[in-house]
Amino acid sequence: VSAFLLNRSSDLSELKKRNEELTAQVAELSEAQETAERLEKLVGLKSTYSLESTAARIIGSTGDAWTDSVIIDKGSASGFEVGMPVCSSGGVIGQIIEVSANTSTVRLITDDQSGVSAMIQGSRAQGVLQGQADGTLRLEYVVSDAEVATGDIVITSGIGGTFPKGLPLGTVASIDRAPNAVYYTIVVRAASSAESNEEVLVITSVSEDQIASDEEVDSANSAPQGGSDTQGDAGQDAGGQDGSSGTDE
């Protein structure tokens, strides 16, 4: 009886060990599959928008309570520079604001120092997507006679030449217009977030056909004072070192 119990105990221990090994293998395979799917989506984004870009991984946050930013695992050694846009598979998430040899700091679009020249995809209404202190996004400087509806897709406008035109930024979550206001108050739900992504694309160059046309720039410049011609990509390109100032990162 004693020998039987010892054998039974040994068998149970072996089965438990084998079960743990199989569980670990399943988790590993599941993780590999999810990684492959994320990378496939990144490749799809790169192909769809003909992006000149390099892949990188998010390896942490800055740990700074005053900024909303993350760190990626490549830097100047990979050709990265301050001002380069960063995308996940869902769309734009931020812009590089600091570079070392092997890492870069990315300011997220939800940071209140961020601003990206943007437009409503359907109506082409121009504005600036700006992060807020509470982590939300607002599309500023959209004139109150423009066509905007809840659910509209918000994309990069290409003004300023920092971000390629047409990249997803988010969707309109709510719209408000105060009496006699010149601009709408538009809250935008981000298309993607750093928290839900590990792999990203850093856009290393922008071609001429990915930049806003002269007609689009003229249209933005004809907007009331404070429109997208003075903010967002254009503003950040012109202000503070290719993206570090805050607008259009």
mmCIF file of C-alpha atoms in Angstrom:
data_model
loop_
_atom_site.group_PDB
_atom_site.id
_atom_site.type_symbol
_atom_site.label_atom_id
_atom_site.label_comp_id
_atom_site.label_asym_id
_atom_site.label_seq_id
_atom_site.Cartn_x
_atom_site.Cartn_y
_atom_site.Cartn_z
ATOM 1 C CA VAL A 1 0.000 0.000 0.000
ATOM 2 C CA SER A 2 2.808 2.347 0.939
ATOM 3 C CA ALA A 3 4.574 1.716 -2.376
ATOM 4 C CA PHE A 4 1.309 2.267 -4.256
ATOM 5 C CA LEU A 5 0.762 5.605 -2.524
ATOM 6 C CA LEU A 6 4.317 6.667 -3.247
ATOM 7 C CA ASN A 7 3.924 5.781 -6.911
ATOM 8 C CA ARG A 8 0.588 7.580 -7.050
ATOM 9 C CA SER A 9 2.107 10.680 -5.472
ATOM 10 C CA SER A 10 4.983 10.552 -7.953
ATOM 11 C CA ASP A 11 2.564 10.251 -10.878
ATOM 12 C CA LEU A 12 0.527 13.223 -9.649
ATOM 13 C CA SER A 13 3.660 15.326 -9.267
ATOM 14 C CA GLU A 14 4.747 14.427 -12.767
ATOM 15 C CA LEU A 15 1.310 15.264 -14.175
ATOM 16 C CA LYS A 16 1.320 18.589 -12.331
ATOM 17 C CA LYS A 17 4.747 19.431 -13.706
ATOM 18 C CA ARG A 18 3.683 18.485 -17.218
ATOM 19 C CA ASN A 19 0.523 20.568 -16.898
ATOM 20 C CA GLU A 20 2.576 23.596 -15.853
ATOM 21 C CA GLU A 21 4.890 23.105 -18.820
ATOM 22 C CA LEU A 22 1.959 22.873 -21.236
ATOM 23 C CA THR A 23 0.335 25.964 -19.718
ATOM 24 C CA ALA A 24 3.578 27.898 -20.188
ATOM 25 C CA GLN A 25 3.834 26.710 -23.794
ATOM 26 C CA VAL A 26 0.255 27.787 -24.532
ATOM 27 C CA ALA A 27 0.932 31.220 -23.029
ATOM 28 C CA GLU A 28 4.118 31.529 -25.084
ATOM 29 C CA LEU A 29 2.360 30.548 -28.307
ATOM 30 C CA SER A 30 -0.529 32.908 -27.564
ATOM 31 C CA GLU A 31 1.891 35.774 -26.961
ATOM 32 C CA ALA A 32 3.765 34.975 -30.172
ATOM 33 C CA GLN A 33 0.494 34.967 -32.127
ATOM 34 C CA GLU A 34 -0.592 38.310 -30.678
ATOM 35 C CA THR A 35 2.803 39.820 -31.451
ATOM 36 C CA ALA A 36 2.610 38.547 -35.027
ATOM 37 C CA GLU A 37 -0.858 40.068 -35.423
ATOM 38 C CA ARG A 38 0.316 43.448 -34.093
ATOM 39 C CA LEU A 39 3.312 43.431 -36.417
ATOM 40 C CA GLU A 40 1.104 42.481 -39.342
ATOM 41 C CA LYS A 41 -1.118 45.482 -38.610
ATOM 42 C CA LEU A 42 1.934 47.752 -38.452
ATOM 43 C CA VAL A 43 3.093 46.449 -41.823
ATOM 44 C CA GLY A 44 -0.417 47.094 -43.129
ATOM 45 C CA LEU A 45 -0.334 50.700 -41.908
ATOM 46 C CA LYS A 46 3.100 51.229 -43.442
ATOM 47 C CA SER A 47 1.926 49.811 -46.764
ATOM 48 C CA THR A 48 -1.433 51.624 -46.833
ATOM 49 C CA TYR A 49 0.099 55.049 -46.257
ATOM 50 C CA SER A 50 3.435 54.400 -48.037
ATOM 51 C CA LEU A 51 5.340 55.356 -44.908
ATOM 52 C CA GLU A 52 9.118 55.647 -44.813
ATOM 53 C CA SER A 53 9.527 54.297 -41.320
ATOM 54 C CA THR A 54 11.403 52.114 -38.846
ATOM 55 C CA ALA A 55 9.867 49.810 -36.253
ATOM 56 C CA ALA A 56 10.621 50.178 -32.540
ATOM 57 C CA ARG A 57 9.286 48.903 -29.224
ATOM 58 C CA ILE A 58 7.870 50.802 -26.278
ATOM 59 C CA ILE A 59 10.009 49.871 -23.281
ATOM 60 C CA GLY A 60 8.619 52.136 -20.579
ATOM 61 C CA SER A 61 7.298 55.515 -19.536
ATOM 62 C CA THR A 62 9.284 58.532 -18.442
ATOM 63 C CA GLY A 63 7.875 58.367 -14.930
ATOM 64 C CA ASP A 64 7.279 62.109 -15.081
ATOM 65 C CA ALA A 65 3.966 63.148 -13.542
ATOM 66 C CA TRP A 66 3.973 66.357 -15.591
ATOM 67 C CA THR A 67 4.209 64.832 -19.049
ATOM 68 C CA ASP A 68 2.468 62.044 -20.937
ATOM 69 C CA SER A 69 5.296 60.276 -22.723
ATOM 70 C CA VAL A 70 6.919 56.897 -23.325
ATOM 71 C CA ILE A 71 10.374 55.581 -24.154
ATOM 72 C CA ILE A 72 11.158 53.468 -27.223
ATOM 73 C CA ASP A 73 14.152 51.193 -27.725
ATOM 74 C CA LYS A 74 15.869 52.972 -30.626
ATOM 75 C CA GLY A 75 17.510 56.352 -31.014
ATOM 76 C CA SER A 76 20.019 58.322 -33.041
ATOM 77 C CA ALA A 77 21.962 55.170 -33.898
ATOM 78 C CA SER A 78 18.876 54.107 -35.883
ATOM 79 C CA GLY A 79 18.559 57.507 -37.534
ATOM 80 C CA PHE A 80 15.865 58.844 -35.207
ATOM 81 C CA GLU A 81 15.624 62.595 -34.668
ATOM 82 C CA VAL A 82 13.612 64.999 -32.546
ATOM 83 C CA GLY A 83 10.324 65.805 -34.269
ATOM 84 C CA MET A 84 9.746 62.463 -35.988
ATOM 85 C CA PRO A 85 6.134 61.197 -35.736
ATOM 86 C CA VAL A 86 5.332 57.887 -34.058
ATOM 87 C CA CYS A 87 2.418 55.604 -34.956
ATOM 88 C CA SER A 88 0.913 52.406 -33.656
ATOM 89 C CA SER A 89 -1.086 50.093 -35.896
ATOM 90 C CA GLY A 90 -4.187 52.200 -35.188
ATOM 91 C CA GLY A 91 -2.724 55.591 -36.042
ATOM 92 C CA VAL A 92 -0.674 58.442 -34.610
ATOM 93 C CA ILE A 93 0.283 58.221 -30.932
ATOM 94 C CA GLY A 94 2.931 60.927 -30.613
ATOM 95 C CA GLN A 95 6.207 62.487 -31.647
ATOM 96 C CA ILE A 96 9.849 62.179 -30.607
ATOM 97 C CA ILE A 97 10.980 64.992 -28.307
ATOM 98 C CA GLU A 98 14.311 63.629 -27.053
ATOM 99 C CA VAL A 99 16.879 61.236 -28.501
ATOM 100 C CA SER A 100 19.894 59.363 -27.161
ATOM 101 C CA ALA A 101 21.988 56.819 -29.031
ATOM 102 C CA ASN A 102 19.747 53.844 -28.284
ATOM 103 C CA THR A 103 16.470 55.248 -26.929
ATOM 104 C CA SER A 104 14.003 58.022 -27.712
ATOM 105 C CA THR A 105 11.351 59.806 -25.690
ATOM 106 C CA VAL A 106 7.971 60.123 -27.366
ATOM 107 C CA ARG A 107 5.492 62.791 -26.284
ATOM 108 C CA LEU A 108 2.001 61.326 -26.683
ATOM 109 C CA ILE A 109 -0.773 63.261 -28.413
ATOM 110 C CA THR A 110 -2.721 63.247 -25.137
ATOM 111 C CA ASP A 111 -0.018 65.362 -23.456
ATOM 112 C CA ASP A 112 -1.180 68.935 -22.914
ATOM 113 C CA GLN A 113 1.933 70.230 -24.685
ATOM 114 C CA SER A 114 1.013 68.308 -27.835
ATOM 115 C CA GLY A 115 -0.664 69.735 -30.910
ATOM 116 C CA VAL A 116 -1.150 68.152 -34.329
ATOM 117 C CA SER A 117 -2.586 69.859 -37.405
ATOM 118 C CA ALA A 118 -5.703 67.863 -38.169
ATOM 119 C CA MET A 119 -8.940 67.813 -40.130
ATOM 120 C CA ILE A 120 -12.280 66.087 -40.292
ATOM 121 C CA GLN A 121 -11.921 63.395 -42.938
ATOM 122 C CA GLY A 122 -15.327 63.892 -44.523
ATOM 123 C CA SER A 123 -15.794 67.676 -44.579
ATOM 124 C CA ARG A 124 -12.055 68.537 -44.578
ATOM 125 C CA ALA A 125 -12.704 71.075 -41.813
ATOM 126 C CA GLN A 126 -9.315 72.154 -40.451
ATOM 127 C CA GLY A 127 -8.253 72.336 -36.820
ATOM 128 C CA VAL A 128 -5.577 71.401 -34.300
ATOM 129 C CA LEU A 129 -5.772 68.261 -32.192
ATOM 130 C CA GLN A 130 -4.524 69.214 -28.736
ATOM 131 C CA GLY A 131 -3.936 67.143 -25.640
ATOM 132 C CA GLN A 132 -5.508 68.253 -22.377
ATOM 133 C CA ALA A 133 -4.277 68.202 -18.801
ATOM 134 C CA ASP A 134 -6.844 65.512 -17.968
ATOM 135 C CA GLY A 135 -5.540 63.232 -20.733
ATOM 136 C CA THR A 136 -8.368 63.865 -23.187
ATOM 137 C CA LEU A 137 -8.138 65.228 -26.720
ATOM 138 C CA ARG A 138 -9.825 68.248 -28.252
ATOM 139 C CA LEU A 139 -9.982 69.379 -31.845
ATOM 140 C CA GLU A 140 -9.514 73.127 -31.532
ATOM 141 C CA TYR A 141 -10.109 76.008 -33.953
ATOM 142 C CA VAL A 142 -12.803 74.317 -36.041
ATOM 143 C CA VAL A 143 -15.107 77.141 -37.104
ATOM 144 C CA SER A 144 -18.688 76.776 -35.948
ATOM 145 C CA ASP A 145 -20.143 76.758 -39.465
ATOM 146 C CA ALA A 146 -18.072 73.700 -40.475
ATOM 147 C CA GLU A 147 -19.693 70.304 -41.003
ATOM 148 C CA VAL A 148 -18.872 68.105 -38.016
ATOM 149 C CA ALA A 149 -20.780 65.168 -36.541
ATOM 150 C CA THR A 150 -20.256 62.672 -33.742
ATOM 151 C CA GLY A 151 -18.383 59.667 -35.092
ATOM 152 C CA ASP A 152 -16.525 61.632 -37.782
ATOM 153 C CA ILE A 153 -12.969 60.451 -38.334
ATOM 154 C CA VAL A 154 -10.158 62.892 -37.514
ATOM 155 C CA ILE A 155 -6.945 62.607 -39.536
ATOM 156 C CA THR A 156 -3.662 64.467 -39.911
ATOM 157 C CA SER A 157 -3.883 67.364 -42.377
ATOM 158 C CA GLY A 158 -0.248 67.357 -43.506
ATOM 159 C CA ILE A 159 0.102 71.096 -42.863
ATOM 160 C CA GLY A 160 3.604 71.926 -41.683
ATOM 161 C CA GLY A 161 5.127 68.813 -43.217
ATOM 162 C CA THR A 162 5.828 66.973 -39.973
ATOM 163 C CA PHE A 163 3.041 64.382 -40.108
ATOM 164 C CA PRO A 164 2.055 62.727 -43.406
ATOM 165 C CA LYS A 165 -1.449 63.680 -44.492
ATOM 166 C CA GLY A 166 -4.311 61.271 -43.823
ATOM 167 C CA LEU A 167 -3.075 59.302 -40.796
ATOM 168 C CA PRO A 168 -5.811 58.353 -38.290
ATOM 169 C CA LEU A 169 -5.915 60.383 -35.082
ATOM 170 C CA GLY A 170 -9.307 59.504 -33.628
ATOM 171 C CA THR A 171 -13.047 59.988 -33.902
ATOM 172 C CA VAL A 172 -15.313 62.809 -32.772
ATOM 173 C CA ALA A 173 -16.817 61.846 -29.409
ATOM 174 C CA SER A 174 -18.838 64.987 -28.711
ATOM 175 C CA ILE A 175 -19.521 68.447 -30.134
ATOM 176 C CA ASP A 176 -20.613 71.600 -28.372
ATOM 177 C CA ARG A 177 -21.160 75.143 -29.547
ATOM 178 C CA ALA A 178 -21.598 77.984 -27.123
ATOM 179 C CA PRO A 179 -23.875 80.878 -28.194
ATOM 180 C CA ASN A 180 -22.032 83.265 -30.555
ATOM 181 C CA ALA A 181 -18.861 81.146 -30.345
ATOM 182 C CA VAL A 182 -16.479 81.274 -33.303
ATOM 183 C CA TYR A 183 -15.297 77.689 -32.783
ATOM 184 C CA TYR A 184 -16.808 74.369 -31.802
ATOM 185 C CA THR A 185 -15.737 72.539 -28.665
ATOM 186 C CA ILE A 186 -14.956 69.079 -30.021
ATOM 187 C CA VAL A 187 -13.828 66.145 -27.874
ATOM 188 C CA VAL A 188 -11.984 63.409 -29.777
ATOM 189 C CA ARG A 189 -11.525 59.770 -28.846
ATOM 190 C CA ALA A 190 -7.990 58.677 -29.763
ATOM 191 C CA ALA A 191 -7.634 56.039 -32.474
ATOM 192 C CA SER A 192 -4.908 54.309 -30.506
ATOM 193 C CA SER A 193 -2.991 54.538 -27.246
ATOM 194 C CA ALA A 194 0.486 53.637 -26.068
ATOM 195 C CA GLU A 195 -0.972 51.511 -23.279
ATOM 196 C CA SER A 196 -2.460 49.040 -25.743
ATOM 197 C CA ASN A 197 0.606 48.786 -27.981
ATOM 198 C CA GLU A 198 4.156 47.527 -27.698
ATOM 199 C CA GLU A 199 5.440 47.937 -31.244
ATOM 200 C CA VAL A 200 5.398 51.274 -33.078
ATOM 201 C CA LEU A 201 6.542 52.837 -36.341
ATOM 202 C CA VAL A 202 8.734 55.922 -36.341
ATOM 203 C CA ILE A 203 8.216 57.926 -39.539
ATOM 204 C CA THR A 204 11.692 58.901 -40.682
ATOM 205 C CA SER A 205 10.819 61.051 -43.704
ATOM 206 C CA VAL A 206 7.793 62.592 -45.407
ATOM 207 C CA SER A 207 7.473 62.861 -49.180
ATOM 208 C CA GLU A 208 6.105 65.871 -51.046
ATOM 209 C CA ASP A 209 2.841 64.140 -51.900
ATOM 210 C CA GLN A 210 2.246 63.420 -48.198
ATOM 211 C CA ILE A 211 2.317 67.129 -47.313
ATOM 212 C CA ALA A 212 -0.703 69.446 -47.532
ATOM 213 C CA SER A 213 -1.129 71.106 -50.929
ATOM 214 C CA ASP A 214 -0.865 74.863 -51.404
ATOM 215 C CA GLU A 215 -4.642 75.010 -51.746
ATOM 216 C CA GLU A 216 -5.118 73.224 -48.418
ATOM 217 C CA VAL A 217 -2.636 75.533 -46.704
ATOM 218 C CA ASP A 218 -4.392 78.580 -48.177
ATOM 219 C CA SER A 219 -7.712 77.227 -46.915
ATOM 220 C CA ALA A 220 -6.313 76.802 -43.424
ATOM 221 C CA ASN A 221 -4.719 80.259 -43.523
ATOM 222 C CA SER A 222 -8.068 81.808 -44.389
ATOM 223 C CA ALA A 223 -9.560 80.457 -41.146
ATOM 224 C CA PRO A 224 -10.176 82.931 -38.287
ATOM 225 C CA GLN A 225 -7.158 83.870 -36.184
ATOM 226 C CA GLY A 226 -5.959 80.905 -34.161
ATOM 227 C CA GLY A 227 -6.696 78.366 -36.894
ATOM 228 C CA SER A 228 -4.553 75.432 -37.878
ATOM 229 C CA ASP A 229 -2.074 77.559 -39.795
ATOM 230 C CA THR A 230 -0.690 78.908 -36.523
ATOM 231 C CA GLN A 231 -0.918 75.735 -34.471
ATOM 232 C CA GLY A 232 -0.415 72.029 -34.766
ATOM 233 C CA ASP A 233 2.173 70.689 -37.201
ATOM 234 C CA ALA A 234 2.866 74.123 -38.585
ATOM 235 C CA GLY A 235 3.245 75.585 -35.130
ATOM 236 C CA GLN A 236 5.508 72.883 -33.882
ATOM 237 C CA ASP A 237 7.614 72.865 -36.999
ATOM 238 C CA ALA A 238 8.218 76.569 -36.638
ATOM 239 C CA GLY A 239 8.474 76.728 -32.879
ATOM 240 C CA GLY A 240 11.016 75.230 -30.577
ATOM 241 C CA GLN A 241 13.302 72.845 -32.345
ATOM 242 C CA ASP A 242 11.505 70.668 -34.776
ATOM 243 C CA GLY A 243 8.827 69.472 -32.512
ATOM 244 C CA SER A 244 9.928 70.016 -28.950
ATOM 245 C CA SER A 245 7.842 73.139 -28.381
ATOM 246 C CA GLY A 246 4.520 71.405 -28.097
ATOM 247 C CA THR A 247 2.327 72.105 -31.062
ATOM 248 C CA ASP A 248 2.291 69.569 -33.818
ATOM 249 C CA GLU A 249 4.784 68.120 -31.896
#
